[in-house]
XYZ file of C-alpha atoms in Angstrom:
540
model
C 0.000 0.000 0.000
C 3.056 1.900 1.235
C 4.520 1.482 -2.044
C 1.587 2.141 -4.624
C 0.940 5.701 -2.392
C 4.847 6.347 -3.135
C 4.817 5.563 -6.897
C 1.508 7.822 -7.049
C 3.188 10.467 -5.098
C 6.181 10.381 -7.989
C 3.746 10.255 -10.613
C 2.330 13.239 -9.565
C 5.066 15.484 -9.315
C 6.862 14.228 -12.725
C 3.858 14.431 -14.317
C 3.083 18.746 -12.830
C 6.378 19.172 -13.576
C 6.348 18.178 -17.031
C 3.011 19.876 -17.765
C 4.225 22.648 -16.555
C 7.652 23.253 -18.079
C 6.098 22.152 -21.294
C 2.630 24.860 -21.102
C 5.169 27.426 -20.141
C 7.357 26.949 -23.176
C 4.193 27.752 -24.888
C 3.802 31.246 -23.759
C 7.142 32.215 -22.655
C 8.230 32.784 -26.253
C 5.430 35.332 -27.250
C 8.204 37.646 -24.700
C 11.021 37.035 -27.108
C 9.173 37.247 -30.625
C 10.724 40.602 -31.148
C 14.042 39.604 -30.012
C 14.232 36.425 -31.847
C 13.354 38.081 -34.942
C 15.727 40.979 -35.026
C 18.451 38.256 -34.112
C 17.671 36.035 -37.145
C 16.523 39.336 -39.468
C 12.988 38.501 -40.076
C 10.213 40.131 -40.474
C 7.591 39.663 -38.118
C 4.904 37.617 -40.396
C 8.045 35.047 -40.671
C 8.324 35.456 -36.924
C 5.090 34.265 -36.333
C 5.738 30.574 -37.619
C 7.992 30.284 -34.338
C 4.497 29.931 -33.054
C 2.810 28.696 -35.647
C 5.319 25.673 -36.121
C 4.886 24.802 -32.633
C 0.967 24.602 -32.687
C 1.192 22.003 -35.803
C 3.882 19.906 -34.447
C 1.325 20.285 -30.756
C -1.525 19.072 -33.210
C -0.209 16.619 -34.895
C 1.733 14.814 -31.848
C -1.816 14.611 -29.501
C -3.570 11.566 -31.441
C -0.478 9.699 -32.019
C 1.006 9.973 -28.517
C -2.201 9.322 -26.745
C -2.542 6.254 -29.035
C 1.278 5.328 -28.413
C 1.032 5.953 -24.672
C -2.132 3.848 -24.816
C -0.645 1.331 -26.476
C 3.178 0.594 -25.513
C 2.912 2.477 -22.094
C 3.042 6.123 -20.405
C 6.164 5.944 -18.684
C 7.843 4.918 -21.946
C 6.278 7.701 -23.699
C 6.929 10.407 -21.160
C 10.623 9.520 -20.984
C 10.688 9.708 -24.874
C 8.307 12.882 -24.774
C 10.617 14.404 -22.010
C 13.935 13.587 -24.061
C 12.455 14.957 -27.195
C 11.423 18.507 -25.609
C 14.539 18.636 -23.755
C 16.371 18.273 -26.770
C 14.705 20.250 -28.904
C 14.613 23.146 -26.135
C 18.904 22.574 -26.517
C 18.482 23.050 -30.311
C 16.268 25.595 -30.609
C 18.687 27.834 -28.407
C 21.662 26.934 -30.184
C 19.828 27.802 -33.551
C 22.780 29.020 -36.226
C 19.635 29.836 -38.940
C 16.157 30.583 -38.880
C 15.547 27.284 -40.603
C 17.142 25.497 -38.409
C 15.341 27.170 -35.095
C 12.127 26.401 -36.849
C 12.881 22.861 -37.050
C 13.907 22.802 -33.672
C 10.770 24.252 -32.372
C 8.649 21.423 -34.212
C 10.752 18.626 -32.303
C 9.676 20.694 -29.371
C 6.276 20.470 -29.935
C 6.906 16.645 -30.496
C 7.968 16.127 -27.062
C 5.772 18.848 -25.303
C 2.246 18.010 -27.208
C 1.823 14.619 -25.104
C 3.170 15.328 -21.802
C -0.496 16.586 -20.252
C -2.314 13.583 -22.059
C -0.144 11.271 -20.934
C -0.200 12.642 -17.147
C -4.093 12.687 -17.090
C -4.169 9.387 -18.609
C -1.931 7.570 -16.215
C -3.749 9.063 -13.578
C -7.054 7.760 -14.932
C -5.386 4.145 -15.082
C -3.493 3.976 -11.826
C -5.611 6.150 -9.420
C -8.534 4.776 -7.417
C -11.631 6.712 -8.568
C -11.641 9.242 -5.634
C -8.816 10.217 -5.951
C -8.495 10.697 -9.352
C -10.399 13.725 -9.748
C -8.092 15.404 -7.335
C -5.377 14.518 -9.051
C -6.601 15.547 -12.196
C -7.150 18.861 -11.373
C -3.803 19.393 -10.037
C -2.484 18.715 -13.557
C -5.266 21.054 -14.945
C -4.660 23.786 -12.130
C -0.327 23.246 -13.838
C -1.296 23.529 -17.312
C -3.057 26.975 -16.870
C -0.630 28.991 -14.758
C 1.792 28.130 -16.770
C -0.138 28.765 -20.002
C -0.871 32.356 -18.142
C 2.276 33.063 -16.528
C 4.412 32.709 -19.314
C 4.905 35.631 -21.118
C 5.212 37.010 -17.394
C 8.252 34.750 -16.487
C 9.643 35.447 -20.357
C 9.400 39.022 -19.914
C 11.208 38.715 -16.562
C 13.988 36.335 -17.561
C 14.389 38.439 -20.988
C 14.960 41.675 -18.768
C 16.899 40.236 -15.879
C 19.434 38.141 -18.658
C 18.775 40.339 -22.031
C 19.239 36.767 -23.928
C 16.558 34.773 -25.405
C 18.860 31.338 -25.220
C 18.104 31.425 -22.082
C 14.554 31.120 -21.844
C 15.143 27.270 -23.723
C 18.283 26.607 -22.367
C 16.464 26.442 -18.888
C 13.790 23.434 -20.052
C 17.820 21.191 -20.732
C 18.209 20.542 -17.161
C 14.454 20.532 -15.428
C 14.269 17.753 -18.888
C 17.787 15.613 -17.872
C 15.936 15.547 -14.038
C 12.464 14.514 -15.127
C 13.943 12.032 -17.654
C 16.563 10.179 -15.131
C 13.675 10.388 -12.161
C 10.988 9.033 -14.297
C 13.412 6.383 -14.807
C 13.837 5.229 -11.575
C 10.604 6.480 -9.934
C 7.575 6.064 -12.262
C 5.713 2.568 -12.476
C 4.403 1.474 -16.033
C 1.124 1.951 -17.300
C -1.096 0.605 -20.465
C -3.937 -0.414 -22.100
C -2.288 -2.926 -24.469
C -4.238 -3.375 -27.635
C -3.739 -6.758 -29.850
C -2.967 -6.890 -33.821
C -0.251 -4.392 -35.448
C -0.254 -0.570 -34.957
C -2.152 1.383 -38.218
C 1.030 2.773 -39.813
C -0.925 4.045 -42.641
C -3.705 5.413 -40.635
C -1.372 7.057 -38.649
C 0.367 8.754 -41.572
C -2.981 9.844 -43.169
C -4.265 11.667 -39.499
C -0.990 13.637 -39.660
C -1.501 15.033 -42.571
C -5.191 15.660 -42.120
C -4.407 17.521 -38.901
C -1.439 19.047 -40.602
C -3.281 20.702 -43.420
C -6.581 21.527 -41.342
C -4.902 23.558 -38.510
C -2.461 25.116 -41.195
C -5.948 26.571 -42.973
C -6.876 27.890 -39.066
C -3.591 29.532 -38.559
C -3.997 31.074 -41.894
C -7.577 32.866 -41.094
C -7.051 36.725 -40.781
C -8.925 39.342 -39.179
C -11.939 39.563 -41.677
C -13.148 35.645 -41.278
C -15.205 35.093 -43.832
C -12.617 36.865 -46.531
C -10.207 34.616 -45.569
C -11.914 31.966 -46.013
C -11.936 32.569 -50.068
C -8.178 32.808 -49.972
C -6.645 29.428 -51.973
C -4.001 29.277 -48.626
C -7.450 28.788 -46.190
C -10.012 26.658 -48.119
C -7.654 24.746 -49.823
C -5.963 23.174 -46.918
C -9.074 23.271 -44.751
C -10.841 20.999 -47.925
C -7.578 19.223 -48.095
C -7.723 18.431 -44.028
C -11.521 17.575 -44.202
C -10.928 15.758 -47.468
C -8.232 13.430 -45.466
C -10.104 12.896 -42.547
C -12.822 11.107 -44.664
C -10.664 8.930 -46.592
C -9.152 8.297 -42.800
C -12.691 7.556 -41.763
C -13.239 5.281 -44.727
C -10.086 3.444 -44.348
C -10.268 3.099 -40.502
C -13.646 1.096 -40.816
C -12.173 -1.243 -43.227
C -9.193 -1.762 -40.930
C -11.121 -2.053 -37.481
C -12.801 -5.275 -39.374
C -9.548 -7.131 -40.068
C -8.699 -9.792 -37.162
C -5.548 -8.155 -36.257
C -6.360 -4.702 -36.870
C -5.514 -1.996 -34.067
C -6.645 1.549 -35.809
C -5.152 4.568 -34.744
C -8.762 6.759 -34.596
C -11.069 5.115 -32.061
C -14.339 5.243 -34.311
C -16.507 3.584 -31.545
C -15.834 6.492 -29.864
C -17.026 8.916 -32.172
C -19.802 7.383 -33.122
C -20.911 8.352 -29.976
C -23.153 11.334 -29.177
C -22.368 11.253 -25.982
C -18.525 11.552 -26.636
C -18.997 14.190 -29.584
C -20.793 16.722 -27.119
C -17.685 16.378 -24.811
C -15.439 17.279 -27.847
C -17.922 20.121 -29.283
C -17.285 21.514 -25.270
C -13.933 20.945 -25.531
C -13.462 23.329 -29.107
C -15.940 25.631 -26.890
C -13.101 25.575 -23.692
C -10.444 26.178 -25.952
C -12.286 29.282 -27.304
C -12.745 30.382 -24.033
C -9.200 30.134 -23.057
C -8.192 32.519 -25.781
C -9.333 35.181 -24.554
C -6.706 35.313 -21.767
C -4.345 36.258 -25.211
C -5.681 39.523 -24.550
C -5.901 40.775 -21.016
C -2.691 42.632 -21.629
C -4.697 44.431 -24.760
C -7.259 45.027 -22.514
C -5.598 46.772 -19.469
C -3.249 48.827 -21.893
C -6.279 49.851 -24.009
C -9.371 50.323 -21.556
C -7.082 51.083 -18.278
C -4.964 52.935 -19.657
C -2.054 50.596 -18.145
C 2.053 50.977 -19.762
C 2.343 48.586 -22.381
C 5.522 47.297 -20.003
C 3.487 46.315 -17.490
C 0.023 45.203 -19.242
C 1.317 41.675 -18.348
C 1.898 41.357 -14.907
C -1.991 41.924 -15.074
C -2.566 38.495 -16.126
C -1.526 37.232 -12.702
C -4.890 37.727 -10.862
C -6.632 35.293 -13.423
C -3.501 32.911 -13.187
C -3.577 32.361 -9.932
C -7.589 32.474 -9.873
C -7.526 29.321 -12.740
C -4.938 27.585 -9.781
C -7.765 27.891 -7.819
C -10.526 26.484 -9.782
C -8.643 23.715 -11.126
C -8.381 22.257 -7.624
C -11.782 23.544 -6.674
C -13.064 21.206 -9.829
C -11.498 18.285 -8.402
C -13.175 18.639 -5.254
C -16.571 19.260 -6.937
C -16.341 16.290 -9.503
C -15.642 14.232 -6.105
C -19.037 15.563 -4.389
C -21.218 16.749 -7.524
C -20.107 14.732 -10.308
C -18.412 16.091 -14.061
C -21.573 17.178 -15.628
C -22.275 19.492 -12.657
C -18.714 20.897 -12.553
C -18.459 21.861 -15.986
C -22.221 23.786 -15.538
C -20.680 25.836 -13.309
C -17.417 26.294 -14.828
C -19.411 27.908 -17.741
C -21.529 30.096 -15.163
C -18.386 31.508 -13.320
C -16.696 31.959 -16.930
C -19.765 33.725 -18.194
C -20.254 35.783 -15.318
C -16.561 36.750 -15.366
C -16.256 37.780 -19.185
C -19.648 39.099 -19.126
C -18.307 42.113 -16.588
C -15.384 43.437 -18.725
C -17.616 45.451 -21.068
C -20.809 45.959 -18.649
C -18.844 46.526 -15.310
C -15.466 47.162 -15.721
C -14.164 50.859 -15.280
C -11.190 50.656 -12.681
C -8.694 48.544 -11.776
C -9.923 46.820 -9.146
C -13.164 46.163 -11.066
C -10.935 44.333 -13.187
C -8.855 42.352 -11.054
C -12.501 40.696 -9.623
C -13.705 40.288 -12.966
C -10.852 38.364 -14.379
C -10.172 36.177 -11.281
C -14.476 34.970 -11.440
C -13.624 34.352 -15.130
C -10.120 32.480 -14.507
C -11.761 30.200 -11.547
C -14.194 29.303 -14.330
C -11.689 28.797 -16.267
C -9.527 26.666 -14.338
C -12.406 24.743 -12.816
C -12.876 23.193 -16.921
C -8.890 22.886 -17.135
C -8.851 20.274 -14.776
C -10.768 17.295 -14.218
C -14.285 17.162 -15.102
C -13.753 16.900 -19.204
C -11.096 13.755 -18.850
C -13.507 12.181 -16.619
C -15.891 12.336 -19.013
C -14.301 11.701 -22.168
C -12.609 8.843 -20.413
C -15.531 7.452 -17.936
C -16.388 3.610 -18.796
C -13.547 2.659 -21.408
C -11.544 0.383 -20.385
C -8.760 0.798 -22.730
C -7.874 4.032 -24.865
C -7.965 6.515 -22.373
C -4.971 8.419 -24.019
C -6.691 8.661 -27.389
C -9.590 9.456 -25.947
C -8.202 12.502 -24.172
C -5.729 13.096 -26.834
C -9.206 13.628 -29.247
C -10.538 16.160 -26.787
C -7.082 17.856 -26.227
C -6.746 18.710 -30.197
C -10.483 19.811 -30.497
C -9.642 22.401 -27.794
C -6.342 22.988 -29.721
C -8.913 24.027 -32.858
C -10.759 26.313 -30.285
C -7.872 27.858 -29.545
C -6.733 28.384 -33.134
C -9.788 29.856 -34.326
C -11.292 31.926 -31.548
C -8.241 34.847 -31.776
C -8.925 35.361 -35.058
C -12.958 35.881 -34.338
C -11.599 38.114 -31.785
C -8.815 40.246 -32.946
C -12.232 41.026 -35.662
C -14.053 42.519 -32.313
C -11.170 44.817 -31.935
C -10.812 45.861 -35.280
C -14.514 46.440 -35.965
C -13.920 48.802 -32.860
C -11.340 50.461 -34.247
C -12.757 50.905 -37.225
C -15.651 52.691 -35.617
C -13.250 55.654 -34.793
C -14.576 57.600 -37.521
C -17.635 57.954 -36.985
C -17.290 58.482 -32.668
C -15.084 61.483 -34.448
C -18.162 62.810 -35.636
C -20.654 62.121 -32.652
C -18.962 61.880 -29.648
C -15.757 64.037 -30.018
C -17.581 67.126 -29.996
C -19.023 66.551 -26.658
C -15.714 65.159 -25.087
C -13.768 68.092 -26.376
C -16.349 70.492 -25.237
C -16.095 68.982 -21.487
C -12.388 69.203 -21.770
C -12.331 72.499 -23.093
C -14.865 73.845 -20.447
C -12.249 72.180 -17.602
C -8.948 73.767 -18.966
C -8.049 77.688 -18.560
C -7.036 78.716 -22.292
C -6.201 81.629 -23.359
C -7.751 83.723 -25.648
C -5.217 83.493 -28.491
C -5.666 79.290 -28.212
C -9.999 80.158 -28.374
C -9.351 81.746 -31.529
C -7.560 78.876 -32.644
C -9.845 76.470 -31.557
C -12.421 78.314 -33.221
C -10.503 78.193 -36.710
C -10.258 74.287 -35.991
C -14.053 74.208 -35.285
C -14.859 75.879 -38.586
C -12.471 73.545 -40.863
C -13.889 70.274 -39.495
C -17.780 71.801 -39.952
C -16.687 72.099 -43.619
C -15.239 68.913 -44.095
C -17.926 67.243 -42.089
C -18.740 64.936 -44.474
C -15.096 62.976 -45.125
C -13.825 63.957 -41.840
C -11.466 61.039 -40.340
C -8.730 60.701 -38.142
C -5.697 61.182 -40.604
C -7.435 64.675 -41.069
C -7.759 65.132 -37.301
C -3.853 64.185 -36.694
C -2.690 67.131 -39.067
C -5.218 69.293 -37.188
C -3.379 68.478 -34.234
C 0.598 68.546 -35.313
C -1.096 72.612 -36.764
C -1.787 73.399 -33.368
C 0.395 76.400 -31.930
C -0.730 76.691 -28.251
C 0.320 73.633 -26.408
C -2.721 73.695 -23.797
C -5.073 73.470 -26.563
C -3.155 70.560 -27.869
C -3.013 68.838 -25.014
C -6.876 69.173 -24.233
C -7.542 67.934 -28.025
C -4.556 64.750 -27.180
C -7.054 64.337 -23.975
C -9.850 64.117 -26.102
C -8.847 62.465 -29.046
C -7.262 59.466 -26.319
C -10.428 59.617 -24.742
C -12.412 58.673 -28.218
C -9.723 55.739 -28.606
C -10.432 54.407 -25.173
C -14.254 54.381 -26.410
C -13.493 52.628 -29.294
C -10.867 50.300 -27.302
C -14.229 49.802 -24.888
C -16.245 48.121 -27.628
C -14.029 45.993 -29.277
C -13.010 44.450 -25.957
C -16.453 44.781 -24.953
C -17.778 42.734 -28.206
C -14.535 40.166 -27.717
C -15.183 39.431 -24.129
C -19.056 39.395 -24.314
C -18.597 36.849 -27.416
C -16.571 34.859 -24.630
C -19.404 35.199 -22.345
C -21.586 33.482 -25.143
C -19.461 30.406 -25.569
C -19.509 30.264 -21.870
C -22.760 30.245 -22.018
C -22.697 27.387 -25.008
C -20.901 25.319 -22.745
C -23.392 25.303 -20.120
C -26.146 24.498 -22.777
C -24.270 21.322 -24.304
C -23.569 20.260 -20.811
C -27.466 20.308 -20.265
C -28.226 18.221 -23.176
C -25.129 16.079 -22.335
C -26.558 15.002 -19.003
C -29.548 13.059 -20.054
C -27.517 11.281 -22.404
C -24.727 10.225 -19.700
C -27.480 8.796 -17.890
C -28.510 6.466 -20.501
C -25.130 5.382 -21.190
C -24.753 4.722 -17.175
C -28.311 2.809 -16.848
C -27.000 0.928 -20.254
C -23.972 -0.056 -18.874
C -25.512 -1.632 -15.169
């Protein structure tokens, strides 16, 4: 007993570790974009695939690990996962070319994608049922304060060392101690499967998954134009195109004796199982709009651009929170339940930023009710349920619900970054009805002179004659005209003030969207309890 408590114990603390150093890597580079790119002398679009690369190799690596893990067993996979991120975290800082750093971060994403699923999934095979939803949730509360805090800790380690190497040279030797400890301290665990392993299906999902989150990551601000670009619906028909041939040729080879395919089709087939995944996709939509807290605080606070970050700490710790405080409620309440309120907390929480929020403080409760709802989803209620009565392929199963939130994820920011546009793009016409009103307040606070009145009034008549095509180009030569420097600085005041406003509804129309999917998640999880019950009353 002594002994199983022990190897749990190790388990659990490899397993946080891992989760952790691997989320973090995932956020800690969006600190050094800049910095890698004027190192290697590329423009920013190129510096993007740094990211981009590392998403595809994440999405591609889920399925086949989960199946692997699944299959051959998750301490052999964690030590190979471990290995691969630590060496590609040793490459990827010793980059000579752009090329090669790409490359490097792809065998990153290799090692990193499986880590979590491979952690909950051992859990879910080796931990007694009350237990496991504890356990689960401290993964889940890992994953997303890392996820949060790591632009924080990049930006810190970036400032404190001025070199980028550093922020992958540090996963070499946390890697070289998780891989000789889960050596020596983790205990084996499987769900062997019989007949060969579906090389060919295997081949045909990475390529599906390749081309399909390629289209994603290639959607731009205005959605649906994107969509009619050849580099979007080409590889999104490609990706769709593959998956049904995969479909096809699954079925054919679940019927042969020997046949062990790589997509778990009974699964699938399953409504049950799909709502879980349509709430996962939801989750991982819901999760991107942490992305753009710091936007928000710079933009709508009025917080330094330096230190818009360190504002993403209240919801960090918050998700901590509610990852362990949906373990405890799975235990007493069940999944179903958890994720119900998960969505009400999250709803509640995005739902304030544009209805509530006007101060700082405002915003600090706001984000930490939407990051325990949040975290409460990270955790353990969603592998319960995608896992709950299978006996074998757990890791796929979680590995299917892991990439669906991946496509969440990849899709949402673009629906979002739209909000902000769309607000920004409203700027011309608050110009023309609420400018006058602002700059009248300011003007009536400020003690100008007589000389800057007569100016103003000069300014007043040119923008009554050019009413009509009036924009903000026009307004910024008004302003660099301007001789008296109090009436420039009242017209700075209330041309920032008409920014803010549009700031305020783009981040109003990206946060309440967040709201809605919050809400979407509670709705699915009310049609997905009457179905769980069937399956239960099936199964006894």
């Amino acid at each position: 007993m002594l002994a199983k408590q022990s190897s749990q114990y190790w388990a659990l603390i490899l397993f946080s570790i891992g989760v952790f150093m691997a989320q973090l890597d995932n956020g800690i580079i969006s600190s050094a974009l800049t910095t890698i790119n004027r190192h290697f002398d590329v423009s920013d679009n190129w510096g993007a695939w740094g990211i981009t690369i590392y998403t595809l190799g994440l999405a591609i690596s889920l399925p086949i690990v989960g199946k692997l893990s699944d299959r051959y067993g998750r301490k052999k996979l964690f030590i190979i996962e471990i290995a691969l991120f630590g060496i590609g975290s040793l490459l990827v800082a010793l980059s000579p070319s752009f090329s090669f750093y790409l490359a490097a971060r792809f065998i990153q994403a290799l090692g990193g994608g499986g880590i979590f699923i491979i952690g909950n999934s051992h859990i879910l095979s080796t931990v007694e049922p009350a237990k496991q939803a504890k356990y689960l949730g401290l993964l889940g509360a890992m994953n997303g304060v890392a996820a949060i805090l790591g632009p924080n800790i990049g930006s810190f380690l970036l400032d404190v060392t001025g070199n980028w190497h550093i922020l992958f040279l540090i996963n070499v030797p946390i890697a070289i101690g998780l891989f000789i400890l889960a050596i020596m301290r983790l205990v084996e665990s499987s769900d062997p499967s019989p007949g060969r392993l579906d090389l060919v299906g295997t081949v045909i999902l990475s390529f599906a998954i390749l081309s399909l989150m390629y289209g994603l990551t290639n959607i731009e601000i205005d959605f649906w134009t994107s969509l009619a670009q050849p580099e979007v619906f080409g590889f999104l028909g490609a990706g769709i195109g593959l998956f049904v041939v995969l479909f096809m040729y699954e079925a054919t080879f679940a019927r042969k004796q020997n046949g062990d395919p790589i997509l778990p089709l009974y699964l699938i087939r399953q409504p049950r199982f799909l709502l879980v995944l349509v709430i996962g996709a939801l989750s991982g939509g819901i999760l991107a709009a942490m992305i753009f807290i710091p936007g928000f605080t710079e933009n709508v606070l009025g917080i330094p651009a330096e230190k818009s970050g360190y504002w993403m700490t209240p919801l960090a710790l918050a998700s901590g929170v509610g990852a362990g405080l949906g373990g405890a409620l799975v235990s007493k309440r069940g999944p179903v339940f958890t994720v119900i309120i998960s969505g009400l907390l999250a709803s509640v929480g995005f739902a304030l930023f544009p209805f509530w929020i006007e101060t700082k403080w405002q915003f600090v409760i706001s984000s930490m009710v939407a990051g325990i709802g949040i975290g409460v989803i990270l955790g353990a209620p969603l592998n319960i349920l995608a896992t709950e009565g299978l006996r074998s392929n757990k890791g796929s199963a979680l590995a299917s619900l892991s990439l669906l939130r991946q496509v969440g994820m990849t899709i949402a920011p673009t629906v979002y970054a739209g909000f902000i546009a769309r607000g920004y793009n409203n700027m011309g016409e608050l110009f023309k009805t609420d400018f006058p009103d602002i700059l009248q307040d300011n003007i009536a606070k400020a003690n100008l002179s007589q000389q800057a009145l007569g100016e103003l009034a000069q300014i007043g008549q040119r923008m009554a004659s050019e009413a009509d095509s009036f924009d903000a180009n026009q307004l910024n030569e008004i302003i660099r005209s301007i001789q008296d420097p109090a009436l420039k600085e009242v017209i700075l005041a209330s041309v920032s003030e008409v920014t803010k406003r549009a700031a305020e509804i783009g981040y109003g129309g990206l946060y309440g969207s967040a709201a809605v999917l919050s809400v979407l998640v509670i709705l699915v999880s009310l049609i997905l309890a009457p179905l769980r019950k069937k399956v239960s009353a099936s199964s006894q």
